[in-house]
């Protein structure tokens, strides 16, 4: 059996003439929850994060860098990690990319 919120979303998609408020009331769900789910549906468990700048391999490279710093007893500071990630991102970019369009991580 489907959850009431999913039924309400499906009903609203099939009947857009009804307001979210009336659909929420009819299915006894929170109007705010219904509105949030209609505007930006939750990702499925298997969906990958699309807001990633580094690939999995590049993330592992940053982790290896952190481990290397730790092995030589050097304090691992956030700016070291950020600079390492930004160096990787800078290498990815085309030489034709304007400097102000290069993707970076953290404060600029």
Coordinates of N, CA and C in Angstrom, one line a residue, residues 32-76:
X32 N 2.6 21.7 3.8 CA 4.0 22.1 3.6 C 4.8 20.9 3.1
X33 N 4.6 19.7 3.6 CA 5.3 18.5 3.2 C 5.0 18.2 1.7
X34 N 3.7 18.3 1.4 CA 3.2 18.0 0.1 C 3.8 19.1 -0.9
X35 N 3.8 20.3 -0.5 CA 4.4 21.4 -1.4 C 5.9 21.2 -1.6
X36 N 6.6 20.8 -0.6 CA 8.0 20.6 -0.7 C 8.3 19.4 -1.6
X37 N 7.5 18.3 -1.5 CA 7.7 17.1 -2.3 C 7.3 17.4 -3.7
X38 N 6.3 18.2 -4.0 CA 5.9 18.5 -5.4 C 7.0 19.3 -6.0
X39 N 7.5 20.3 -5.3 CA 8.5 21.2 -5.9 C 9.9 20.5 -6.1
X40 N 10.3 19.8 -5.2 CA 11.6 19.1 -5.3 C 11.5 17.7 -4.7
X41 N 11.1 16.7 -5.5 CA 10.9 15.4 -5.0 C 12.2 14.8 -4.4
X42 N 12.1 13.9 -3.4 CA 13.2 13.3 -2.8 C 13.9 12.4 -3.7
X43 N 15.2 12.3 -3.6 CA 16.0 11.4 -4.5 C 15.8 9.9 -4.0
X44 N 15.8 9.0 -5.0 CA 15.8 7.6 -4.6 C 17.1 7.3 -4.0
X45 N 17.1 6.2 -3.2 CA 18.3 5.8 -2.5 C 19.5 5.6 -3.3
X46 N 19.3 5.0 -4.5 CA 20.4 4.7 -5.4 C 20.9 5.9 -6.2
X47 N 20.2 7.0 -6.2 CA 20.6 8.1 -7.0 C 21.9 8.7 -6.5
X48 N 22.8 9.1 -7.5 CA 24.0 9.7 -7.1 C 23.9 11.2 -6.8
X49 N 24.7 11.7 -6.0 CA 24.7 13.1 -5.7 C 25.2 13.9 -7.0
X50 N 24.4 14.8 -7.5 CA 24.8 15.5 -8.7 C 25.5 16.8 -8.4
X51 N 25.7 17.1 -7.1 CA 26.3 18.3 -6.7 C 27.8 18.0 -6.3
X52 N 28.4 17.1 -7.0 CA 29.8 16.7 -6.7 C 30.7 17.4 -7.8
X53 N 31.8 18.0 -7.3 CA 32.8 18.5 -8.2 C 33.9 17.6 -8.5
X54 N 34.2 16.7 -7.6 CA 35.3 15.7 -7.8 C 34.7 14.3 -8.1
X55 N 35.4 13.6 -8.9 CA 35.0 12.2 -9.1 C 35.4 11.3 -7.9
X56 N 35.0 10.1 -7.9 CA 35.3 9.2 -6.8 C 36.8 9.0 -6.7
X57 N 37.5 8.9 -7.9 CA 38.9 8.7 -7.9 C 39.7 10.0 -7.4
X58 N 39.2 11.1 -7.8 CA 39.8 12.4 -7.3 C 39.6 12.5 -5.8
X59 N 38.4 12.1 -5.3 CA 38.2 12.2 -3.8 C 39.1 11.3 -3.1
X60 N 39.4 10.1 -3.7 CA 40.3 9.2 -3.1 C 41.7 9.8 -3.1
X61 N 42.1 10.5 -4.1 CA 43.4 11.2 -4.2 C 43.5 12.2 -3.1
X62 N 42.5 13.0 -2.8 CA 42.5 13.9 -1.7 C 42.6 13.2 -0.4
X63 N 41.9 12.1 -0.2 CA 42.0 11.3 1.0 C 43.4 10.8 1.2
X64 N 44.1 10.3 0.1 CA 45.4 9.8 0.2 C 46.4 11.0 0.6
X65 N 46.1 12.2 0.1 CA 46.9 13.4 0.5 C 46.7 13.6 2.0
X66 N 45.5 13.5 2.5 CA 45.3 13.7 3.9 C 46.0 12.7 4.7
X67 N 45.9 11.4 4.3 CA 46.6 10.4 5.0 C 48.1 10.6 5.0
X68 N 48.7 11.1 3.9 CA 50.1 11.3 3.8 C 50.5 12.4 4.8
X69 N 49.7 13.5 4.9 CA 50.0 14.6 5.8 C 49.9 14.0 7.2
X70 N 49.0 13.2 7.5 CA 48.8 12.6 8.8 C 50.0 11.7 9.2
X71 N 50.5 10.9 8.2 CA 51.7 10.0 8.4 C 52.9 10.8 8.8
X72 N 53.1 12.0 8.2 CA 54.3 12.8 8.6 C 54.0 13.7 9.7
X73 N 52.9 13.5 10.4 CA 52.6 14.2 11.6 C 52.4 15.7 11.4
X74 N 51.9 16.0 10.2 CA 51.6 17.4 9.9 C 50.1 17.7 10.2
X75 N 49.8 18.8 10.8 CA 48.4 19.1 11.1 C 47.6 19.2 9.8
X76 N 46.5 18.6 9.7 CA 45.6 18.7 8.5 C 44.7 19.8 8.7

